[in-house]
Amino acid sequence: MNTPIFNPPVRTLMGPGPSDVHPRILEALSRPTIGHLDPAFVGMMEQTKALLQYAFQTENTLTMPVSAPGSAGMETCFTNLVEPGDKVIVCQNGVFGGRMKENVERCGGTPVMVEDDWGTAVDLQKVEETLETNPDAKILAFVHAETSTGAQSDAKELVALAHAHDCLTIVDAVTSLGGTPVKVDEWEIDSIYSGTQKCLSCTPGISPISFSERALKKVRNRSSKVQSWFLDLNLVMGYWGSGQKRAYHHTAPVNALYGLHESLRILEEEGLENAWTRHRKMHLALKAGLEAMGLSFIVDEAHRLPQLNAVSIPEGVDDANVRGRLLNEYNLEIGAGLGALAGKVWRVGLMGHSARAENVLLCVGALEAILSDVGAPINTGVALSAVQKALQA
């Protein structure tokens, strides 16, 4: 057997994640591997924690990367905060609210669902009414930036409602961190998780989290063991805690953490506010081009994520055929719809290093060419000039 070397094609990633990885991060991944208890690595761990505090806009001591993808960040929050019998109010306006429900059930909790149409933000009034009718609820869980639809909910107001009813909060910021404002301390978020492969533009496989002191108090005073040994923060903090002395918990993904460290350095150099502005500007350029063609977005502009754009597929157009041609003819990846939106939308990502003018121009030009070729009812010859005009604004 002579297995050939794997050489992946060079793609432009404009789907729901992963996003394009910055060349500096790829270089960082190739640096020499050292031990996960090496003093030099411990020093880098401390820098990474401080950089994550900046990204999350928090001074929470427990701010760290979980050695697994965003789904493990989600499980870290739920397994540590939800005990058997706890009632948890879960907001669902897309796929990932449903995963929150699954986590509550697997932790032995009782989920109380607040459901909204896919493509809309979480309804604050519904949440308030549910909190009022469930005074024994312990936690409110919601998705800040719903990756399946591109809708963003009002995290600040949702957290305020939860605290007014003596509930802790669990917040999914997988697609928002680094792309739109996430202000953990100002909004008083209790626990939050994200992923490295979206607006941080790192490789998949690590999940940044942050826990407030109020949340940690519940973790430390549980009446039952955390059901996951690997994700039990009481144990993990022996390794990710403060100071040079660390207790072995698991073998951290050393090189992947080099990549995260570098991605956070890039974010720090650009500045959070500048990163938010860049994502917004690229969204407006994409919007200008797609709308000039006659395409539309499913999310109301007031609640639309700039970094994840759910675009309606024109009548009579084969979803998979267009995405396949984009991949094969242009080396360009965009995402399909999930769940109720399968076959109805494309999800176009503008996240991290992917949120660049050349990517917007490539995407709009390629879509126009293919849609025109298949006879879709679009306006031709106007999209790219609309993008250029928006970029120069």
Short mmCIF file of C-alpha atoms in Angstrom, two decimals:
data_model
loop_
_atom_site.label_atom_id
_atom_site.label_comp_id
_atom_site.label_asym_id
_atom_site.label_seq_id
_atom_site.Cartn_x
_atom_site.Cartn_y
_atom_site.Cartn_z
CA MET A 1 0.00 0.00 0.00
CA ASN A 2 1.36 3.39 -1.00
CA THR A 3 -1.06 6.04 0.24
CA PRO A 4 -0.46 9.34 -1.54
CA ILE A 5 0.18 12.55 0.35
CA PHE A 6 -2.96 14.60 0.98
CA ASN A 7 -2.78 18.01 -0.65
CA PRO A 8 -6.03 19.88 0.01
CA PRO A 9 -7.26 22.29 -2.66
CA VAL A 10 -6.90 25.98 -1.95
CA ARG A 11 -10.43 27.20 -1.24
CA THR A 12 -12.00 30.52 -0.37
CA LEU A 13 -14.17 29.74 2.63
CA MET A 14 -17.36 31.82 2.75
CA GLY A 15 -19.68 29.37 4.44
CA PRO A 16 -20.84 29.19 8.07
CA GLY A 17 -17.40 28.04 9.19
CA PRO A 18 -14.59 27.33 9.15
CA SER A 19 -13.42 30.64 7.75
CA ASP A 20 -10.19 31.39 5.89
CA VAL A 21 -7.21 30.95 8.21
CA HIS A 22 -4.71 33.82 8.23
CA PRO A 23 -1.22 32.81 6.92
CA ARG A 24 0.30 33.96 10.22
CA ILE A 25 -1.83 31.40 12.03
CA LEU A 26 -0.82 28.60 9.66
CA GLU A 27 2.81 29.51 10.33
CA ALA A 28 2.20 29.46 14.08
CA LEU A 29 0.75 25.94 13.86
CA SER A 30 4.02 24.70 12.36
CA ARG A 31 6.21 25.83 15.26
CA PRO A 32 8.04 23.17 17.32
CA THR A 33 5.83 21.22 19.69
CA ILE A 34 6.76 21.47 23.36
CA GLY A 35 5.29 19.82 26.43
CA HIS A 36 1.96 21.06 27.72
CA LEU A 37 3.53 21.58 31.18
CA ASP A 38 6.67 23.25 29.84
CA PRO A 39 7.22 26.61 31.61
CA ALA A 40 7.41 28.32 28.21
CA PHE A 41 4.02 26.89 27.24
CA VAL A 42 2.53 27.90 30.60
CA GLY A 43 3.64 31.45 29.88
CA MET A 44 1.85 31.34 26.53
CA MET A 45 -1.26 29.98 28.26
CA GLU A 46 -1.34 33.07 30.49
CA GLN A 47 -1.04 35.36 27.46
CA THR A 48 -3.83 33.45 25.70
CA LYS A 49 -6.13 33.86 28.70
CA ALA A 50 -5.46 37.62 28.79
CA LEU A 51 -6.09 37.92 25.05
CA LEU A 52 -9.37 36.02 25.43
CA GLN A 53 -10.38 38.39 28.21
CA TYR A 54 -9.88 41.21 25.72
CA ALA A 55 -11.88 39.42 23.03
CA PHE A 56 -14.75 38.74 25.45
CA GLN A 57 -14.40 42.18 27.07
CA THR A 58 -14.20 40.69 30.54
CA GLU A 59 -12.03 40.51 33.62
CA ASN A 60 -13.39 37.06 34.53
CA THR A 61 -10.57 34.99 35.99
CA LEU A 62 -12.04 31.86 34.46
CA THR A 63 -11.61 32.78 30.82
CA MET A 64 -9.87 30.02 28.89
CA PRO A 65 -9.94 27.79 25.82
CA VAL A 66 -11.53 24.34 26.08
CA SER A 67 -9.46 21.71 24.25
CA ALA A 68 -12.27 20.81 21.85
CA PRO A 69 -14.61 22.58 19.38
CA GLY A 70 -17.50 24.93 20.16
CA SER A 71 -19.88 22.07 20.92
CA ALA A 72 -17.62 21.16 23.85
CA GLY A 73 -17.71 24.78 25.00
CA MET A 74 -21.49 24.47 25.01
CA GLU A 75 -21.31 21.25 27.01
CA THR A 76 -18.85 22.83 29.44
CA CYS A 77 -21.39 25.51 30.29
CA PHE A 78 -24.33 23.15 30.62
CA THR A 79 -22.62 20.26 32.43
CA ASN A 80 -21.11 22.59 35.01
CA LEU A 81 -24.17 24.76 35.64
CA VAL A 82 -27.14 22.42 35.19
CA GLU A 83 -27.86 19.87 37.90
CA PRO A 84 -30.50 17.11 37.84
CA GLY A 85 -33.91 18.63 38.44
CA ASP A 86 -32.93 22.19 37.45
CA LYS A 87 -35.43 24.02 35.31
CA VAL A 88 -33.75 25.83 32.41
CA ILE A 89 -35.48 28.25 30.04
CA VAL A 90 -34.09 27.69 26.55
CA CYS A 91 -34.66 30.09 23.67
CA GLN A 92 -34.81 28.48 20.23
CA ASN A 93 -34.90 30.41 16.97
CA GLY A 94 -32.72 28.04 14.95
CA VAL A 95 -30.71 24.82 15.08
CA PHE A 96 -28.46 25.65 18.00
CA GLY A 97 -31.19 26.46 20.50
CA GLY A 98 -32.29 22.87 19.91
CA ARG A 99 -28.83 21.64 20.87
CA MET A 100 -29.09 23.63 24.08
CA LYS A 101 -32.30 21.76 24.87
CA GLU A 102 -30.48 18.45 24.28
CA ASN A 103 -27.78 19.47 26.73
CA VAL A 104 -30.30 20.38 29.44
CA GLU A 105 -32.01 17.00 29.09
CA ARG A 106 -28.73 15.08 29.15
CA CYS A 107 -27.76 16.89 32.35
CA GLY A 108 -31.01 15.78 33.98
CA GLY A 109 -32.57 19.23 33.82
CA THR A 110 -36.01 20.24 32.61
CA PRO A 111 -36.04 22.54 29.55
CA VAL A 112 -38.79 25.12 29.16
CA MET A 113 -38.78 26.25 25.55
CA VAL A 114 -39.30 29.76 24.19
CA GLU A 115 -39.64 29.27 20.44
CA ASP A 116 -39.45 31.89 17.71
CA ASP A 117 -39.55 31.63 13.94
CA TRP A 118 -36.26 30.81 12.27
CA GLY A 119 -34.67 33.99 10.95
CA THR A 120 -36.07 36.17 13.74
CA ALA A 121 -34.46 37.35 16.97
CA VAL A 122 -35.49 35.92 20.35
CA ASP A 123 -38.69 37.68 21.45
CA LEU A 124 -37.97 39.57 24.69
CA GLN A 125 -41.63 39.69 25.71
CA LYS A 126 -42.02 35.91 25.35
CA VAL A 127 -38.93 35.41 27.48
CA GLU A 128 -40.18 37.75 30.18
CA GLU A 129 -43.55 36.02 30.29
CA THR A 130 -41.87 32.61 30.53
CA LEU A 131 -39.63 33.79 33.37
CA GLU A 132 -42.67 35.12 35.22
CA THR A 133 -44.61 31.86 34.86
CA ASN A 134 -41.57 29.78 35.87
CA PRO A 135 -40.25 31.45 39.04
CA ASP A 136 -38.33 28.29 39.95
CA ALA A 137 -36.18 28.46 36.80
CA LYS A 138 -32.43 28.50 37.50
CA ILE A 139 -30.94 29.41 34.11
CA LEU A 140 -31.80 31.23 30.88
CA ALA A 141 -29.95 29.90 27.82
CA PHE A 142 -29.93 31.54 24.41
CA VAL A 143 -27.94 31.88 21.19
CA HIS A 144 -26.57 35.37 20.65
CA ALA A 145 -25.75 34.80 16.98
CA GLU A 146 -27.72 31.94 15.42
CA THR A 147 -25.42 30.35 12.84
CA SER A 148 -28.24 28.51 11.11
CA THR A 149 -30.13 31.69 10.20
CA GLY A 150 -27.87 34.73 10.59
CA ALA A 151 -30.15 36.30 13.21
CA GLN A 152 -28.71 38.14 16.22
CA SER A 153 -30.64 38.49 19.48
CA ASP A 154 -30.34 41.21 22.12
CA ALA A 155 -27.97 39.61 24.61
CA LYS A 156 -27.82 42.63 26.90
CA GLU A 157 -31.60 42.76 27.40
CA LEU A 158 -31.97 38.97 27.69
CA VAL A 159 -29.34 38.84 30.44
CA ALA A 160 -31.04 41.73 32.25
CA LEU A 161 -34.35 39.85 32.16
CA ALA A 162 -32.71 36.70 33.49
CA HIS A 163 -31.06 38.50 36.38
CA ALA A 164 -34.29 40.28 37.27
CA HIS A 165 -35.73 36.81 37.84
CA ASP A 166 -32.68 35.45 39.66
CA CYS A 167 -31.50 33.26 36.79
CA LEU A 168 -27.98 32.62 35.56
CA THR A 169 -27.31 32.89 31.84
CA ILE A 170 -25.65 30.62 29.28
CA VAL A 171 -24.84 32.40 26.02
CA ASP A 172 -23.77 30.94 22.67
CA ALA A 173 -21.37 33.41 21.00
CA VAL A 174 -19.82 30.95 18.56
CA THR A 175 -20.46 33.15 15.52
CA SER A 176 -20.44 36.57 17.19
CA LEU A 177 -17.10 36.70 19.05
CA GLY A 178 -14.74 38.96 17.13
CA GLY A 179 -17.34 39.88 14.51
CA THR A 180 -19.97 41.87 16.39
CA PRO A 181 -19.96 43.37 19.90
CA VAL A 182 -19.78 40.85 22.74
CA LYS A 183 -19.41 42.59 26.11
CA VAL A 184 -19.38 40.01 28.86
CA ASP A 185 -18.78 42.31 31.83
CA GLU A 186 -20.90 45.24 30.67
CA TRP A 187 -23.83 42.92 29.89
CA GLU A 188 -23.14 40.83 33.05
CA ILE A 189 -23.15 37.50 31.19
CA ASP A 190 -22.64 34.56 33.55
CA SER A 191 -21.27 31.95 31.16
CA ILE A 192 -20.44 32.14 27.48
CA TYR A 193 -18.79 29.98 24.85
CA SER A 194 -17.49 30.48 21.35
CA GLY A 195 -15.41 28.75 18.67
CA THR A 196 -12.07 29.49 17.06
CA GLN A 197 -13.07 28.76 13.45
CA LYS A 198 -15.46 31.65 12.88
CA CYS A 199 -14.55 35.33 13.34
CA LEU A 200 -11.27 34.48 15.10
CA SER A 201 -10.16 32.85 11.83
CA CYS A 202 -8.27 30.05 13.55
CA THR A 203 -8.50 26.35 12.78
CA PRO A 204 -11.46 24.40 14.22
CA GLY A 205 -11.02 22.46 17.43
CA ILE A 206 -10.90 24.90 20.37
CA SER A 207 -13.71 26.63 22.27
CA PRO A 208 -13.09 29.82 24.26
CA ILE A 209 -15.28 30.13 27.36
CA SER A 210 -15.74 32.60 30.21
CA PHE A 211 -17.51 32.20 33.58
CA SER A 212 -18.43 34.96 36.00
CA GLU A 213 -17.85 34.64 39.74
CA ARG A 214 -21.59 34.25 40.17
CA ALA A 215 -21.58 31.25 37.83
CA LEU A 216 -18.50 29.78 39.48
CA LYS A 217 -20.21 29.94 42.86
CA LYS A 218 -22.83 27.53 41.52
CA VAL A 219 -20.13 25.29 40.04
CA ARG A 220 -18.23 25.12 43.34
CA ASN A 221 -21.36 24.46 45.37
CA ARG A 222 -23.01 21.76 43.31
CA SER A 223 -24.78 19.00 45.20
CA SER A 224 -23.79 16.45 42.54
CA LYS A 225 -20.68 15.77 40.49
CA VAL A 226 -20.35 17.31 37.05
CA GLN A 227 -21.36 14.46 34.74
CA SER A 228 -18.32 14.94 32.49
CA TRP A 229 -14.90 14.32 34.00
CA PHE A 230 -13.12 15.99 31.07
CA LEU A 231 -15.22 19.17 31.20
CA ASP A 232 -15.48 19.51 35.00
CA LEU A 233 -14.17 23.01 35.67
CA ASN A 234 -13.35 22.11 39.25
CA LEU A 235 -10.68 19.82 37.76
CA VAL A 236 -9.75 21.73 34.59
CA MET A 237 -8.83 24.86 36.54
CA GLY A 238 -6.02 22.93 38.18
CA TYR A 239 -4.38 23.08 34.76
CA TRP A 240 -5.71 26.39 33.41
CA GLY A 241 -5.55 28.26 36.73
CA SER A 242 -3.16 31.04 37.69
CA GLY A 243 0.55 30.88 38.40
CA GLN A 244 3.35 28.68 37.11
CA LYS A 245 2.39 25.54 39.02
CA ARG A 246 -0.10 23.49 37.03
CA ALA A 247 -1.72 20.14 37.80
CA TYR A 248 -1.89 17.67 34.92
CA HIS A 249 -5.45 17.28 33.69
CA HIS A 250 -5.16 16.47 29.98
CA THR A 251 -2.66 16.88 27.17
CA ALA A 252 -3.58 20.22 25.67
CA PRO A 253 -3.52 20.61 21.86
CA VAL A 254 -0.22 22.49 21.95
CA ASN A 255 0.11 23.51 18.32
CA ALA A 256 -3.57 24.36 17.97
CA LEU A 257 -3.17 26.70 20.93
CA TYR A 258 -0.21 28.34 19.17
CA GLY A 259 -2.67 29.09 16.40
CA LEU A 260 -5.26 30.52 18.76
CA HIS A 261 -2.63 32.68 20.46
CA GLU A 262 -1.62 34.10 17.08
CA SER A 263 -5.21 34.68 15.98
CA LEU A 264 -5.89 36.62 19.17
CA ARG A 265 -2.72 38.66 18.62
CA ILE A 266 -4.06 39.57 15.17
CA LEU A 267 -7.37 40.61 16.71
CA GLU A 268 -5.56 42.71 19.32
CA GLU A 269 -3.46 44.41 16.62
CA GLU A 270 -6.51 45.28 14.54
CA GLY A 271 -8.54 46.32 17.58
CA LEU A 272 -11.95 44.88 18.46
CA GLU A 273 -13.92 47.93 17.33
CA ASN A 274 -12.06 47.97 14.01
CA ALA A 275 -12.81 44.29 13.52
CA TRP A 276 -16.50 44.90 14.18
CA THR A 277 -16.46 47.79 11.69
CA ARG A 278 -14.70 45.70 9.02
CA HIS A 279 -17.26 42.90 9.29
CA ARG A 280 -20.06 45.43 9.00
CA LYS A 281 -18.51 47.12 5.96
CA MET A 282 -18.01 43.82 4.13
CA HIS A 283 -21.61 42.85 4.86
CA LEU A 284 -22.86 46.12 3.39
CA ALA A 285 -20.77 45.53 0.26
CA LEU A 286 -22.12 41.98 -0.10
CA LYS A 287 -25.65 43.25 0.53
CA ALA A 288 -25.29 45.91 -2.16
CA GLY A 289 -24.14 43.37 -4.75
CA LEU A 290 -26.71 40.70 -3.97
CA GLU A 291 -29.62 43.14 -3.80
CA ALA A 292 -28.55 44.73 -7.09
CA MET A 293 -28.88 41.25 -8.59
CA GLY A 294 -32.35 40.95 -7.09
CA LEU A 295 -31.52 38.54 -4.25
CA SER A 296 -32.83 39.09 -0.72
CA PHE A 297 -31.99 38.25 2.88
CA ILE A 298 -34.33 36.32 5.19
CA VAL A 299 -33.40 38.21 8.37
CA ASP A 300 -34.72 41.69 9.09
CA GLU A 301 -31.88 44.20 8.81
CA ALA A 302 -32.19 45.26 12.45
CA HIS A 303 -31.35 41.72 13.61
CA ARG A 304 -29.04 40.64 10.80
CA LEU A 305 -25.56 39.32 11.53
CA PRO A 306 -22.99 40.95 9.25
CA GLN A 307 -20.77 37.88 9.38
CA LEU A 308 -23.43 35.25 8.52
CA ASN A 309 -25.79 36.12 5.68
CA ALA A 310 -28.81 33.92 4.94
CA VAL A 311 -29.76 34.64 1.33
CA SER A 312 -32.98 33.40 -0.28
CA ILE A 313 -32.43 31.04 -3.20
CA PRO A 314 -34.23 32.29 -6.35
CA GLU A 315 -37.29 30.36 -7.49
CA GLY A 316 -36.43 27.33 -9.60
CA VAL A 317 -32.71 27.34 -8.79
CA ASP A 318 -31.09 24.08 -7.67
CA ASP A 319 -29.31 24.81 -4.38
CA ALA A 320 -26.79 21.96 -4.50
CA ASN A 321 -25.95 22.54 -8.17
CA VAL A 322 -25.03 26.18 -7.58
CA ARG A 323 -22.94 25.41 -4.51
CA GLY A 324 -21.24 22.56 -6.35
CA ARG A 325 -20.35 24.79 -9.27
CA LEU A 326 -19.03 27.49 -6.95
CA LEU A 327 -16.76 24.90 -5.37
CA ASN A 328 -15.62 23.20 -8.57
CA GLU A 329 -15.32 26.22 -10.85
CA TYR A 330 -14.31 28.95 -8.41
CA ASN A 331 -12.91 27.06 -5.39
CA LEU A 332 -15.47 29.00 -3.37
CA GLU A 333 -17.44 27.46 -0.51
CA ILE A 334 -20.76 28.83 0.72
CA GLY A 335 -23.13 27.03 3.07
CA ALA A 336 -26.46 25.31 2.64
CA GLY A 337 -29.52 25.97 4.77
CA LEU A 338 -30.12 23.77 7.81
CA GLY A 339 -33.30 22.26 9.18
CA ALA A 340 -36.38 24.22 8.15
CA LEU A 341 -34.26 26.35 5.81
CA ALA A 342 -32.66 23.47 3.88
CA GLY A 343 -32.92 24.14 0.15
CA LYS A 344 -34.35 27.62 0.79
CA VAL A 345 -31.28 29.68 1.64
CA TRP A 346 -27.56 29.93 1.13
CA ARG A 347 -25.48 30.90 4.13
CA VAL A 348 -22.69 33.24 3.08
CA GLY A 349 -20.04 33.79 5.72
CA LEU A 350 -17.93 36.91 6.11
CA MET A 351 -15.96 35.87 9.15
CA GLY A 352 -12.51 36.86 10.29
CA HIS A 353 -9.92 36.65 7.50
CA SER A 354 -12.74 35.82 5.06
CA ALA A 355 -14.27 39.28 5.56
CA ARG A 356 -12.22 40.92 2.82
CA ALA A 357 -13.14 42.99 -0.23
CA GLU A 358 -11.62 40.50 -2.69
CA ASN A 359 -13.78 37.73 -1.25
CA VAL A 360 -16.95 39.77 -1.56
CA LEU A 361 -16.13 40.58 -5.20
CA LEU A 362 -15.34 36.92 -5.94
CA CYS A 363 -18.55 35.68 -4.34
CA VAL A 364 -20.86 38.20 -5.99
CA GLY A 365 -19.22 37.80 -9.40
CA ALA A 366 -19.28 34.00 -9.26
CA LEU A 367 -22.90 33.88 -8.12
CA GLU A 368 -23.95 36.25 -10.90
CA ALA A 369 -22.17 34.18 -13.54
CA ILE A 370 -23.66 30.87 -12.41
CA LEU A 371 -27.17 32.16 -11.77
CA SER A 372 -27.19 33.87 -15.15
CA ASP A 373 -26.00 30.63 -16.79
CA VAL A 374 -28.84 28.59 -15.25
CA GLY A 375 -31.42 31.14 -16.26
CA ALA A 376 -32.27 32.46 -12.82
CA PRO A 377 -34.44 35.61 -12.72
CA ILE A 378 -31.69 38.06 -11.72
CA ASN A 379 -30.42 41.44 -12.85
CA THR A 380 -27.09 41.11 -14.66
CA GLY A 381 -24.23 43.53 -15.16
CA VAL A 382 -24.91 45.65 -12.07
CA ALA A 383 -23.80 43.68 -9.03
CA LEU A 384 -20.03 44.23 -9.07
CA SER A 385 -20.33 47.98 -9.58
CA ALA A 386 -22.73 48.06 -6.61
CA VAL A 387 -20.14 46.23 -4.50
CA GLN A 388 -17.39 48.65 -5.55
CA LYS A 389 -19.56 51.65 -4.71
CA ALA A 390 -20.30 50.23 -1.24
CA LEU A 391 -16.62 49.50 -0.61
CA GLN A 392 -15.72 53.10 -1.45
CA ALA A 393 -18.42 54.58 0.80
#
